[in-house]
Coordinates of C-alpha atoms and ligand atoms in Angstrom, one line a residue:
M101 CA 0.0 -0.1 0.0
P102 CA 2.7 3.4 -0.8
A103 CA 3.6 3.5 0.0
V104 CA 0.7 3.0 -0.4
R105 CA -0.4 2.8 2.7
G106 CA 0.7 3.5 5.9
R107 CA -0.4 0.3 7.2
G108 CA 2.0 1.2 9.6
W109 CA 1.0 4.2 11.2
R110 CA -1.5 6.8 12.2
S111 CA -2.2 9.0 15.2
D112 CA -4.5 8.0 17.8
D113 CA -6.5 11.2 17.0
D114 CA -6.0 13.4 14.2
A115 CA -5.3 16.4 16.3
L116 CA -1.9 15.1 17.2
P117 CA -0.2 14.2 14.0
A118 CA 2.5 12.1 15.7
Q119 CA 3.7 9.4 13.5
P120 CA 6.8 9.7 11.5
P121 CA 7.1 7.8 8.6
L122 CA 9.1 4.7 7.9
S123 CA 11.1 6.3 5.1
S124 CA 13.9 8.5 6.6
G125 CA 14.7 10.1 3.2
N126 CA 12.3 12.9 3.0
Y127 CA 12.6 13.3 6.8
L128 CA 16.2 14.1 6.7
A129 CA 16.0 16.3 3.7
E130 CA 13.3 18.3 5.4
M131 CA 15.3 18.6 8.6
A132 CA 18.2 19.9 6.5
I133 CA 15.9 22.6 5.0
F134 CA 14.2 23.7 8.1
G135 CA 17.2 23.2 10.3
A136 CA 17.1 23.8 14.1
P137 CA 13.5 24.9 14.4
A138 CA 12.4 21.8 12.8
L139 CA 14.6 19.7 14.9
V140 CA 13.1 21.3 18.1
A141 CA 9.6 21.0 16.9
L142 CA 10.2 17.4 16.0
A143 CA 12.0 16.7 19.5
L144 CA 8.8 18.3 21.2
V145 CA 6.4 16.2 19.0
F146 CA 8.2 13.0 19.8
G147 CA 8.7 13.9 23.4
L148 CA 4.8 14.5 23.9
V149 CA 4.0 11.4 22.0
W150 CA 6.5 9.4 24.1
L151 CA 5.1 10.7 27.4
R152 CA 1.7 9.9 26.2
S153 CA 2.8 6.4 25.2
R154 CA 4.4 5.9 28.6
S155 CA 1.0 6.3 30.3
S156 CA -0.8 3.9 27.8
S157 CA 2.1 1.5 28.3
K158 CA 0.9 1.1 32.0
E159 CA -2.3 -0.5 30.4
M160 CA -0.2 -3.0 28.6
R161 CA 2.0 -3.8 31.6
D162 CA 1.3 -7.5 31.3
I163 CA 2.2 -7.7 27.6
P164 CA 6.0 -8.6 27.3
G165 CA 8.3 -6.4 25.3
T166 CA 10.7 -3.5 25.6
M167 CA 10.2 0.2 24.9
G168 CA 13.8 0.9 24.0
W169 CA 15.4 4.3 24.4
P170 CA 13.5 7.3 25.7
V171 CA 11.8 9.1 22.8
I172 CA 13.1 7.1 20.0
G173 CA 12.1 3.7 21.4
E174 CA 13.5 0.9 19.1
T175 CA 13.1 2.8 15.9
V176 CA 16.8 2.8 14.9
S177 CA 17.0 -1.0 15.0
F178 CA 13.6 -1.4 13.4
I179 CA 14.6 1.0 10.3
S180 CA 18.0 -0.6 9.9
D181 CA 16.6 -4.1 9.9
F182 CA 13.8 -3.0 7.5
S183 CA 16.4 -1.9 4.8
S184 CA 18.5 -5.2 5.3
P185 CA 18.0 -8.0 2.8
A186 CA 16.2 -10.0 5.5
G187 CA 13.9 -7.2 6.4
I188 CA 12.0 -6.8 9.7
L189 CA 12.3 -10.7 10.0
S190 CA 15.4 -10.2 12.1
F191 CA 13.8 -7.7 14.3
M192 CA 10.7 -9.8 14.8
R193 CA 12.6 -13.1 15.3
D194 CA 14.8 -11.7 18.0
R195 CA 11.8 -10.4 20.0
Q196 CA 9.8 -13.4 19.4
K197 CA 12.5 -15.6 21.0
R198 CA 12.7 -13.1 24.1
F199 CA 8.9 -12.5 24.6
G200 CA 6.9 -14.9 22.5
K201 CA 4.4 -14.3 19.5
V202 CA 2.8 -11.3 21.1
F203 CA 5.2 -8.4 22.2
K204 CA 5.0 -4.7 22.5
T205 CA 7.5 -2.2 21.3
Y206 CA 7.9 1.6 20.7
V207 CA 8.8 2.3 17.0
L208 CA 8.3 5.3 14.8
G209 CA 6.7 7.4 17.4
R210 CA 4.1 4.9 18.8
I211 CA 3.6 2.2 21.2
T212 CA 2.4 -0.8 19.2
V213 CA 1.8 -4.6 19.8
F214 CA 3.1 -7.0 17.1
M215 CA 1.5 -10.3 17.0
T216 CA 2.1 -13.2 14.5
G217 CA 0.5 -16.7 13.6
R218 CA -2.6 -18.0 12.1
E219 CA -4.7 -17.4 15.2
A220 CA -3.6 -13.7 15.4
A221 CA -4.4 -13.3 11.7
K222 CA -7.7 -14.8 12.1
I223 CA -8.5 -12.4 14.8
L224 CA -7.2 -9.3 13.1
L225 CA -8.2 -10.1 9.5
S226 CA -11.6 -12.0 9.6
G227 CA -13.4 -8.7 10.6
K228 CA -15.5 -10.8 13.1
D229 CA -17.4 -8.7 15.5
G230 CA -15.7 -5.5 14.4
V231 CA -12.8 -6.4 16.8
V232 CA -10.3 -4.0 14.9
S233 CA -10.3 -1.2 12.4
L234 CA -7.7 -0.2 9.8
N235 CA -5.0 1.9 11.3
L236 CA -4.0 4.3 8.6
F237 CA -1.2 6.9 9.5
Y238 CA -2.0 10.6 9.7
T239 CA -0.5 11.9 6.4
G240 CA -1.9 9.0 4.4
K241 CA -5.4 9.8 5.8
Q242 CA -5.1 13.5 5.0
V243 CA -3.8 12.9 1.5
L244 CA -6.5 10.1 0.6
G245 CA -9.4 12.0 1.9
P246 CA -12.2 11.2 4.4
T247 CA -14.2 9.0 2.0
S248 CA -11.4 6.7 0.6
L249 CA -11.9 3.0 1.1
L250 CA -8.8 3.1 3.3
T251 CA -10.2 5.6 5.8
T252 CA -13.6 4.1 6.2
N253 CA -14.9 1.3 8.4
G254 CA -18.0 -0.8 8.9
E255 CA -21.0 -0.4 6.6
E256 CA -19.5 2.6 4.6
H257 CA -16.4 0.4 3.9
K258 CA -18.7 -2.5 2.8
K259 CA -20.6 -0.2 0.5
L260 CA -17.6 1.2 -1.1
R261 CA -16.0 -2.3 -1.5
R262 CA -19.1 -3.5 -3.4
L263 CA -19.1 -0.4 -5.8
I264 CA -15.4 -0.5 -6.4
G265 CA -14.9 -4.3 -6.4
E266 CA -17.4 -4.7 -9.3
P267 CA -15.3 -2.9 -12.1
L268 CA -12.2 -4.7 -10.7
S269 CA -13.6 -8.2 -11.1
I270 CA -12.0 -10.6 -13.6
D271 CA -15.0 -10.2 -16.1
A272 CA -14.7 -6.6 -16.0
L273 CA -10.9 -6.5 -16.5
K274 CA -11.2 -8.3 -19.9
K275 CA -11.7 -5.0 -21.7
Y276 CA -8.4 -3.7 -20.7
F277 CA -6.5 -6.8 -21.8
D278 CA -5.5 -5.6 -25.3
F279 CA -4.2 -2.2 -23.9
I280 CA -2.1 -4.1 -21.2
N281 CA -0.8 -6.6 -23.8
E282 CA 0.3 -4.0 -26.2
L283 CA 1.8 -1.8 -23.6
A284 CA 4.1 -4.6 -22.2
V285 CA 5.1 -5.4 -25.7
Q286 CA 6.1 -1.7 -26.4
T287 CA 7.8 -1.4 -23.0
L288 CA 10.0 -4.4 -23.7
D289 CA 10.8 -3.2 -27.2
T290 CA 13.4 -0.9 -25.8
W291 CA 15.1 -3.3 -23.5
H292 CA 17.6 -4.9 -25.8
G293 CA 21.4 -4.4 -25.1
R294 CA 20.9 -1.4 -22.7
R295 CA 21.1 -1.0 -18.9
V296 CA 17.6 -1.2 -17.6
L297 CA 16.4 -0.4 -14.2
V298 CA 13.7 -2.9 -13.8
L299 CA 11.9 -1.0 -11.0
E300 CA 11.6 2.1 -13.0
E301 CA 10.3 0.2 -16.2
A302 CA 7.7 -1.7 -13.9
S303 CA 6.7 1.6 -12.3
S304 CA 6.0 3.3 -15.6
F305 CA 4.2 0.3 -17.0
T306 CA 1.9 -0.2 -14.0
L307 CA 1.1 3.5 -13.7
K308 CA 0.2 3.8 -17.4
V309 CA -2.1 0.7 -17.0
I310 CA -3.9 1.8 -13.9
A311 CA -4.4 5.5 -15.4
N312 CA -5.7 4.0 -18.5
M313 CA -8.0 1.6 -16.8
L314 CA -9.3 4.3 -14.3
I315 CA -9.8 7.4 -16.5
S316 CA -8.6 6.3 -20.1
L317 CA -5.4 8.4 -19.9
E318 CA -3.3 8.0 -22.9
P319 CA 0.0 6.2 -22.2
E320 CA 2.1 9.0 -23.8
G321 CA 1.9 12.7 -24.0
E322 CA 1.6 15.8 -21.7
E323 CA -1.4 14.8 -19.7
Q324 CA 0.5 11.5 -18.9
Q325 CA 3.6 13.5 -17.7
K326 CA 1.6 15.8 -15.7
F327 CA -0.3 12.9 -14.1
R328 CA 2.9 11.0 -13.4
A329 CA 4.6 13.9 -11.8
N330 CA 1.6 14.8 -9.6
F331 CA 1.5 11.1 -8.5
K332 CA 5.0 10.9 -7.6
V333 CA 4.6 13.9 -5.3
I334 CA 1.6 12.4 -3.8
S335 CA 3.2 9.1 -3.3
S336 CA 6.3 10.4 -1.5
S337 CA 4.2 12.5 0.9
F338 CA 3.1 9.4 2.5
A339 CA 6.7 9.1 3.7
S340 CA 7.1 12.4 5.0
L341 CA 6.9 14.5 8.3
P342 CA 3.3 15.5 9.2
L343 CA 4.3 19.2 8.9
K344 CA 2.1 21.3 6.6
L345 CA 4.6 24.0 6.2
P346 CA 5.2 25.2 2.6
G347 CA 8.2 23.4 1.2
T348 CA 7.7 20.2 3.1
A349 CA 6.8 17.0 1.2
F350 CA 3.5 16.7 3.1
H351 CA 2.5 20.3 2.0
R352 CA 3.7 19.5 -1.6
G353 CA 1.8 16.2 -1.6
L354 CA -1.5 18.0 -0.6
K355 CA -1.0 20.5 -3.4
A356 CA -0.3 17.7 -6.0
R357 CA -3.5 16.1 -4.7
N358 CA -5.5 19.3 -5.3
R359 CA -4.0 19.4 -9.0
M360 CA -5.0 15.8 -9.4
Y361 CA -8.4 16.4 -8.2
E362 CA -8.8 19.5 -10.6
M363 CA -7.9 17.3 -13.4
L364 CA -10.5 14.6 -12.4
D365 CA -13.1 17.4 -11.9
S366 CA -12.6 18.3 -15.5
V367 CA -12.7 14.7 -16.8
I368 CA -15.9 14.1 -14.7
A369 CA -17.4 17.4 -16.1
R370 CA -16.7 16.4 -19.7
R371 CA -18.2 13.0 -19.2
R372 CA -21.2 14.5 -17.5
E373 CA -21.8 17.0 -20.4
G374 CA -22.1 14.0 -22.6
G375 CA -19.1 15.2 -24.7
E376 CA -17.0 12.1 -23.8
V377 CA -18.1 8.5 -23.2
R378 CA -15.4 6.1 -22.3
N379 CA -15.3 2.4 -21.5
D380 CA -13.4 2.6 -18.1
F381 CA -13.6 2.5 -14.4
L382 CA -14.7 6.1 -14.0
Q383 CA -17.6 5.6 -16.6
T384 CA -18.9 2.6 -14.6
L385 CA -18.8 4.5 -11.4
L386 CA -20.4 7.6 -12.9
G387 CA -23.4 5.4 -13.6
K388 CA -23.6 5.0 -9.7
H389 CA -23.4 8.6 -9.0
A390 CA -25.1 10.9 -6.4
K391 CA -24.8 14.6 -5.9
D392 CA -22.3 15.7 -3.3
G393 CA -24.1 15.7 0.0
S394 CA -27.2 13.7 -1.2
A395 CA -25.8 10.3 -1.2
D396 CA -28.1 8.1 0.7
D397 CA -26.3 5.6 2.8
T398 CA -28.4 2.8 1.7
A399 CA -28.3 3.6 -2.1
D400 CA -25.6 2.1 -4.5
K401 CA -24.3 5.7 -5.3
L402 CA -21.1 7.6 -5.0
T403 CA -20.8 11.4 -4.6
D404 CA -17.9 13.3 -6.5
S405 CA -15.8 13.3 -3.3
Q406 CA -16.2 9.6 -3.0
L407 CA -15.2 9.0 -6.7
K408 CA -12.1 11.2 -6.4
D409 CA -10.9 10.0 -3.2
N410 CA -11.3 6.4 -4.4
I411 CA -9.7 6.8 -7.7
L412 CA -6.7 8.4 -5.9
T413 CA -6.9 5.4 -3.4
L414 CA -6.7 2.6 -6.2
L415 CA -3.7 4.6 -7.7
V416 CA -1.8 4.8 -4.5
A417 CA -2.7 1.1 -3.3
G418 CA -2.2 -0.4 -6.8
H419 CA 0.9 1.2 -8.2
D420 CA 3.8 0.6 -5.8
T421 CA 2.6 -3.0 -4.8
T422 CA 2.3 -4.1 -8.5
T423 CA 5.6 -2.5 -9.3
A424 CA 7.3 -4.1 -6.4
G425 CA 5.6 -7.5 -7.2
L426 CA 6.8 -7.5 -10.8
T427 CA 10.4 -6.2 -10.0
W428 CA 10.8 -8.7 -7.2
L429 CA 9.6 -11.6 -9.5
I430 CA 12.0 -10.6 -12.3
K431 CA 14.9 -10.6 -9.7
F432 CA 14.0 -13.9 -8.1
L433 CA 13.9 -15.4 -11.6
G434 CA 17.5 -13.9 -12.3
E435 CA 18.7 -15.7 -9.2
N436 CA 17.0 -19.0 -9.8
P437 CA 17.8 -20.3 -13.4
E438 CA 16.0 -23.5 -13.0
V439 CA 12.7 -21.7 -12.1
L440 CA 13.2 -19.2 -15.1
E441 CA 13.7 -22.2 -17.4
K442 CA 10.5 -24.0 -16.2
L443 CA 8.6 -20.8 -16.4
R444 CA 9.9 -20.1 -20.0
E445 CA 8.7 -23.6 -21.1
E446 CA 5.2 -22.7 -20.0
H447 CA 5.2 -19.5 -21.9
L448 CA 7.1 -20.8 -25.1
E449 CA 4.3 -23.5 -25.3
I450 CA 1.7 -20.7 -25.2
K451 CA 3.6 -18.8 -27.7
E452 CA 3.9 -21.7 -30.1
K453 CA 0.1 -22.3 -30.2
L454 CA -0.1 -18.5 -31.2
N455 CA 2.2 -19.2 -34.1
G456 CA 4.8 -16.6 -33.1
T457 CA 2.6 -13.7 -33.0
A458 CA 2.6 -11.2 -30.1
H459 CA -1.2 -11.5 -29.6
L460 CA -1.5 -13.2 -26.5
R461 CA -5.1 -13.9 -25.8
W462 CA -7.2 -13.3 -22.7
S463 CA -7.8 -17.2 -22.6
D464 CA -4.1 -17.8 -22.4
V465 CA -3.7 -15.8 -19.1
S466 CA -6.0 -18.2 -17.1
N467 CA -3.8 -21.0 -18.3
M468 CA -0.5 -20.2 -16.6
P469 CA -0.3 -22.5 -13.5
Y470 CA 3.3 -22.4 -13.0
T471 CA 3.4 -18.5 -13.5
N472 CA 0.8 -18.2 -10.8
K473 CA 2.9 -20.3 -8.5
V474 CA 6.1 -18.2 -9.2
M475 CA 3.9 -15.1 -8.3
N476 CA 2.7 -16.6 -5.0
E477 CA 6.2 -17.6 -4.1
T478 CA 7.4 -14.1 -5.0
L479 CA 4.8 -12.4 -2.6
R480 CA 5.8 -15.1 0.2
R481 CA 9.5 -14.5 -0.1
A482 CA 9.4 -10.7 -0.7
T483 CA 6.4 -10.0 1.6
I484 CA 5.9 -6.7 0.0
L485 CA 3.7 -5.4 2.9
P486 CA 5.5 -6.9 5.7
W487 CA 2.8 -6.2 8.4
F488 CA -0.8 -5.2 8.3
S489 CA -1.8 -2.4 10.7
R490 CA -5.0 -2.3 12.7
K491 CA -6.4 -0.6 15.8
A492 CA -8.3 -2.5 18.4
A493 CA -11.9 -1.2 18.3
Q494 CA -12.8 -3.1 21.4
D495 CA -11.0 -5.0 24.0
F496 CA -10.0 -8.6 23.1
S497 CA -7.6 -11.2 24.4
I498 CA -5.0 -13.1 22.5
D499 CA -2.5 -15.8 23.8
G500 CA -3.8 -15.0 27.3
Y501 CA -3.1 -11.2 26.9
E502 CA -5.7 -8.4 27.2
I503 CA -5.6 -6.0 24.3
K504 CA -7.4 -2.8 25.3
K505 CA -9.6 -0.8 22.8
G506 CA -7.5 1.9 20.9
T507 CA -4.2 -0.1 21.0
S508 CA -2.3 -0.1 17.8
V509 CA -1.8 -3.7 16.8
N510 CA 0.2 -5.1 13.9
L511 CA 0.1 -8.4 12.3
D512 CA 3.6 -9.6 11.5
V513 CA 3.1 -11.2 8.1
V514 CA 6.8 -11.6 7.4
S515 CA 7.0 -14.2 10.3
I516 CA 3.8 -16.0 9.1
H517 CA 5.4 -16.3 5.5
H518 CA 8.7 -17.7 6.9
D519 CA 7.3 -20.2 9.4
P520 CA 9.4 -23.3 8.8
A521 CA 6.5 -25.4 10.0
V522 CA 4.4 -24.3 7.0
F523 CA 7.0 -23.4 4.4
A524 CA 10.0 -25.8 4.7
D525 CA 13.4 -24.2 4.1
P526 CA 11.6 -20.8 4.1
E527 CA 14.5 -18.8 2.6
R528 CA 14.4 -21.0 -0.6
F529 CA 12.6 -19.8 -3.7
D530 CA 10.6 -22.7 -4.5
P531 CA 7.3 -22.0 -6.5
D532 CA 6.4 -25.9 -6.4
R533 CA 5.6 -25.5 -2.8
F534 CA 2.4 -23.9 -3.9
E535 CA 1.4 -27.2 -5.5
Q536 CA -0.4 -27.9 -2.1
T537 CA -3.2 -25.8 -0.7
F538 CA -2.2 -24.1 2.6
K539 CA -4.4 -23.7 5.7
P540 CA -6.3 -20.3 6.0
Y541 CA -4.1 -17.4 7.0
S542 CA -0.9 -19.1 6.2
F543 CA -0.2 -17.2 2.9
L544 CA -1.3 -13.6 3.0
G545 CA 0.2 -12.2 -0.3
F546 CA -3.0 -10.2 -1.1
G547 CA -4.4 -10.2 2.6
S548 CA -7.6 -12.1 3.8
G549 CA -11.1 -11.1 4.9
P550 CA -12.9 -7.9 4.3
R551 CA -9.9 -5.9 3.6
M552 CA -8.5 -8.4 1.1
C553 CA -6.9 -6.8 -1.9
P554 CA -9.6 -5.7 -4.3
G555 CA -6.9 -5.3 -7.0
M556 CA -5.6 -8.8 -6.9
S557 CA -6.9 -9.9 -10.3
L558 CA -5.7 -6.8 -12.0
A559 CA -2.3 -7.2 -10.5
R560 CA -2.0 -10.9 -11.4
L561 CA -3.1 -10.1 -15.0
E562 CA -0.4 -7.2 -15.5
I563 CA 2.3 -9.6 -14.2
C564 CA 1.3 -12.5 -16.2
V565 CA 1.2 -10.6 -19.4
F566 CA 4.4 -8.8 -18.8
I567 CA 6.3 -11.9 -17.8
H568 CA 5.0 -13.8 -20.8
H569 CA 6.7 -11.3 -23.2
L570 CA 9.8 -10.9 -21.0
V571 CA 10.7 -14.6 -20.8
C572 CA 9.8 -15.3 -24.5
R573 CA 12.0 -12.5 -25.6
Y574 CA 14.9 -12.0 -23.4
S575 CA 17.5 -13.5 -21.3
W576 CA 19.1 -11.0 -18.7
K577 CA 22.1 -10.5 -16.3
P578 CA 22.0 -8.5 -13.2
L579 CA 24.5 -5.6 -13.1
E580 CA 25.0 -5.2 -9.5
D581 CA 24.9 -7.7 -6.5
D582 CA 23.0 -5.8 -3.9
S583 CA 20.1 -7.2 -1.9
S584 CA 19.3 -4.2 0.3
V585 CA 15.8 -2.7 0.4
Q586 CA 14.4 0.8 0.1
P587 CA 13.2 2.2 3.4
T588 CA 9.7 2.7 2.1
L589 CA 6.4 1.3 3.3
V590 CA 6.2 -1.1 0.2
R591 CA 9.5 -3.3 0.1
M592 CA 11.3 -2.7 -3.2
P593 CA 15.0 -3.5 -4.2
K594 CA 17.1 -0.4 -3.4
N595 CA 19.2 -0.4 -6.5
K596 CA 16.0 -0.8 -8.7
Y597 CA 17.5 -4.0 -10.0
P598 CA 19.6 -2.9 -12.9
I599 CA 20.1 -5.6 -15.6
I600 CA 21.3 -6.0 -19.2
A601 CA 18.8 -7.8 -21.4
T602 CA 19.8 -9.8 -24.6
T603 CA 17.4 -11.0 -27.1
L604 CA 17.1 -14.8 -27.2
Ligands
HEM23 C1 1.1 -7.3 -6.4 C2 0.3 -6.4 -6.2 C3 -0.5 -6.1 -5.0 C4 -0.3 -6.7 -3.7 C5 0.8 -7.6 -3.2 C6 -1.3 -6.1 -2.9 C7 -1.4 -6.6 -1.6 C8 -2.4 -6.0 -0.8 C9 -2.7 -6.3 0.6 C10 -1.8 -7.5 1.4 C11 -3.8 -5.8 1.2 C12 -4.4 -6.0 2.5 C13 -3.6 -5.3 3.6 C14 -4.4 -5.2 4.9 O1 -5.3 -6.1 5.3 O2 -4.1 -4.3 5.7 C15 -4.3 -5.1 0.1 C16 -5.3 -4.2 0.2 C17 -5.6 -3.2 -0.8 N1 -5.4 -3.2 -2.1 FE1 -3.7 -4.6 -3.0 N2 -2.2 -5.3 -3.6 C18 -1.8 -5.2 -4.9 C19 -2.2 -4.6 -6.0 C20 -3.3 -3.9 -5.9 C21 -3.9 -3.2 -7.1 C22 -3.4 -3.3 -8.5 C23 -4.9 -2.5 -6.5 C24 -5.9 -1.5 -7.3 C25 -6.1 -1.3 -8.5 C26 -4.9 -2.6 -5.1 C27 -5.8 -2.0 -4.2 C28 -5.9 -2.3 -2.8 C29 -6.8 -1.6 -2.0 C30 -7.8 -0.4 -2.3 C31 -6.7 -2.2 -0.7 C32 -7.5 -1.9 0.5 C33 -8.6 -2.7 0.6 C34 -9.5 -2.4 1.8 O3 -9.0 -1.8 2.8 O4 -10.7 -2.7 1.8 N3 -4.0 -3.5 -4.8 N4 -3.4 -5.3 -1.1

C-alpha cells in the first residue's frame, strides 16, 4: 500500500499528528531545509508522544516487550533491519525469541503490539465482530481524503468495496487486456542491449495501465507526464513528516493532490456533459453517481468526493505494490535459473500455439499455472507489505493477553510467510511448494477477509502478461549484486534491480 499505505502508522487522534514515516529520506531532507526549528519542533512532538505512550504502556503492563530508548524507542534497529536483505524478520525473530508471539515495542513514534501466527491473523483479518479497524497513518489519511476505502470502516467500507470491487472483477478486466498486452510489448521493445532499471520500467508500465483503466489516460503525452509528476509527489508525501509547512513533502503532496483532483473534476465534467463516453472504471462509477451531500447511505451511489478519493486510493494502493511485485519476481527469476527455465517452457508453449505472434489472448492468461505459483512464491518471499496495521475497536484477548480498545496492533506477516512449519526451508525460492493448498491465514500475499486486496486480479493480469513477453524474448543479467531494500512502506530493491537484457 505506498507507500501505499501507511499500514504502519496513524495518530490515535488526528489532532496530534504524531507518526513519523518509515522512510527517513524525506525526513532528513526536510530537517536539513528547516534546520534547528524543525529539529526542536520534532523533538517536542516526539517527546509528547513518548510521554503519552508511557501512560498507555501502563495499560499494557502485562504484555511482554521493551520500549527501548527514551523518545526514539526501538526505531533505529527497526529501520535498519527493514532496509537489510532479511527485512524486519530479524527484528521480529529476536523479540519473538525473548517475549513470544505477542510483544509490545515503541517504534516510529508509537507504542504498538506486534503479533504473529494464524490465530492472530484470524482475529485481526476476519473482521469478525468488528474487533479491529484499519490503522492508517496521519499523512496518508489526509492525502487520501475522508471517503477513501482506506479511511472508512464498517457499513460505509462495505458499500464502497461493493461498488469498487465490481469494475475490478475478472470479467470487468477483460476489456483492458489488449491495452495491457500492447503496452507490455512496447515497454519491452526498448530493452535489448541497454542498462535497464527494472523497477523504473515496472513503475512506468503499472502507472500507465492503472491510469488508462481508471480514466482512459493515454500512455504518452503531456497529460500522462503531468499525471505522473503529480502522482510521484503524492506518493512520496506518504513518507514525510506530518508538517503542513510550505516546502515540506506533506505540503507538496496535498498541493499535488489538489491538482490531481482538478484534473479529475474536468474529466468528470466532460463525461457528464455527454461530450465524452469511455469504457473505463470512471464511466462505470459515474453510472452510480449521487450529487455531493445527497448520497443516501443505503443507495448504491457515489458522490464526486467519494469518486475522487477512491480513484486516488486505487492509484496509491495499486501502483507501488504491483511495481514491487513485478520487480521482485524478475529478480527472483534472475537468481533461480531452473525456475526461469521451467517458467519459460510454460510461456514458449503458449507462444507456439499462437504461431509466433505477439497476440497473447485473454484465455491464455487463465492457463498459466506455473506462473501463478511463481507469483505466489514471490509474494511470500518478498512479503511486499511486511505487516498489516490495525487498531483495536474493542477489548480483546490473544494468547492470554488483554488488548485494550484503541491499542495499535500490527500483524507481523513476514514471520507468517517464513514459518518453517508451513514453508519448509523458508529462504528457498521454491514455487512448487504452492502445488499444495495451505491452511487459511498461512499465505497472505493479498491479505484476507473484508480488507483483502480488491486489485488482486488486475495485479495478476498485469504480471502474467508482462512476464510472458519478457521470458519469451529476453535473457538478462544483473549488473549489481546488492540485496538491500528501500526504506519505504512497500518493500522494493534499493538499487532498482539494474540488468542488461539480450534478445533470445
Ligand atoms: C502485487 C500487487 C499487490 C499486492 C501484493 C497487494 C497487496 C495487498 C494487501 C496484502 C492488502 C491487504 C492489507 C491489509 O489487510 O491491511 C491490500 C489491500 C488493498 N489493495 Fe492491494 N495489492 C496489490 C495490488 C493492488 C492493485 C492493482 C490495486 C488496485 C487497483 C490494489 C488496491 C488495494 C486496496 C484499495 C486495498 C485496501 C482494501 C480495503 O481496505 O478494503 N492493490 N493489497
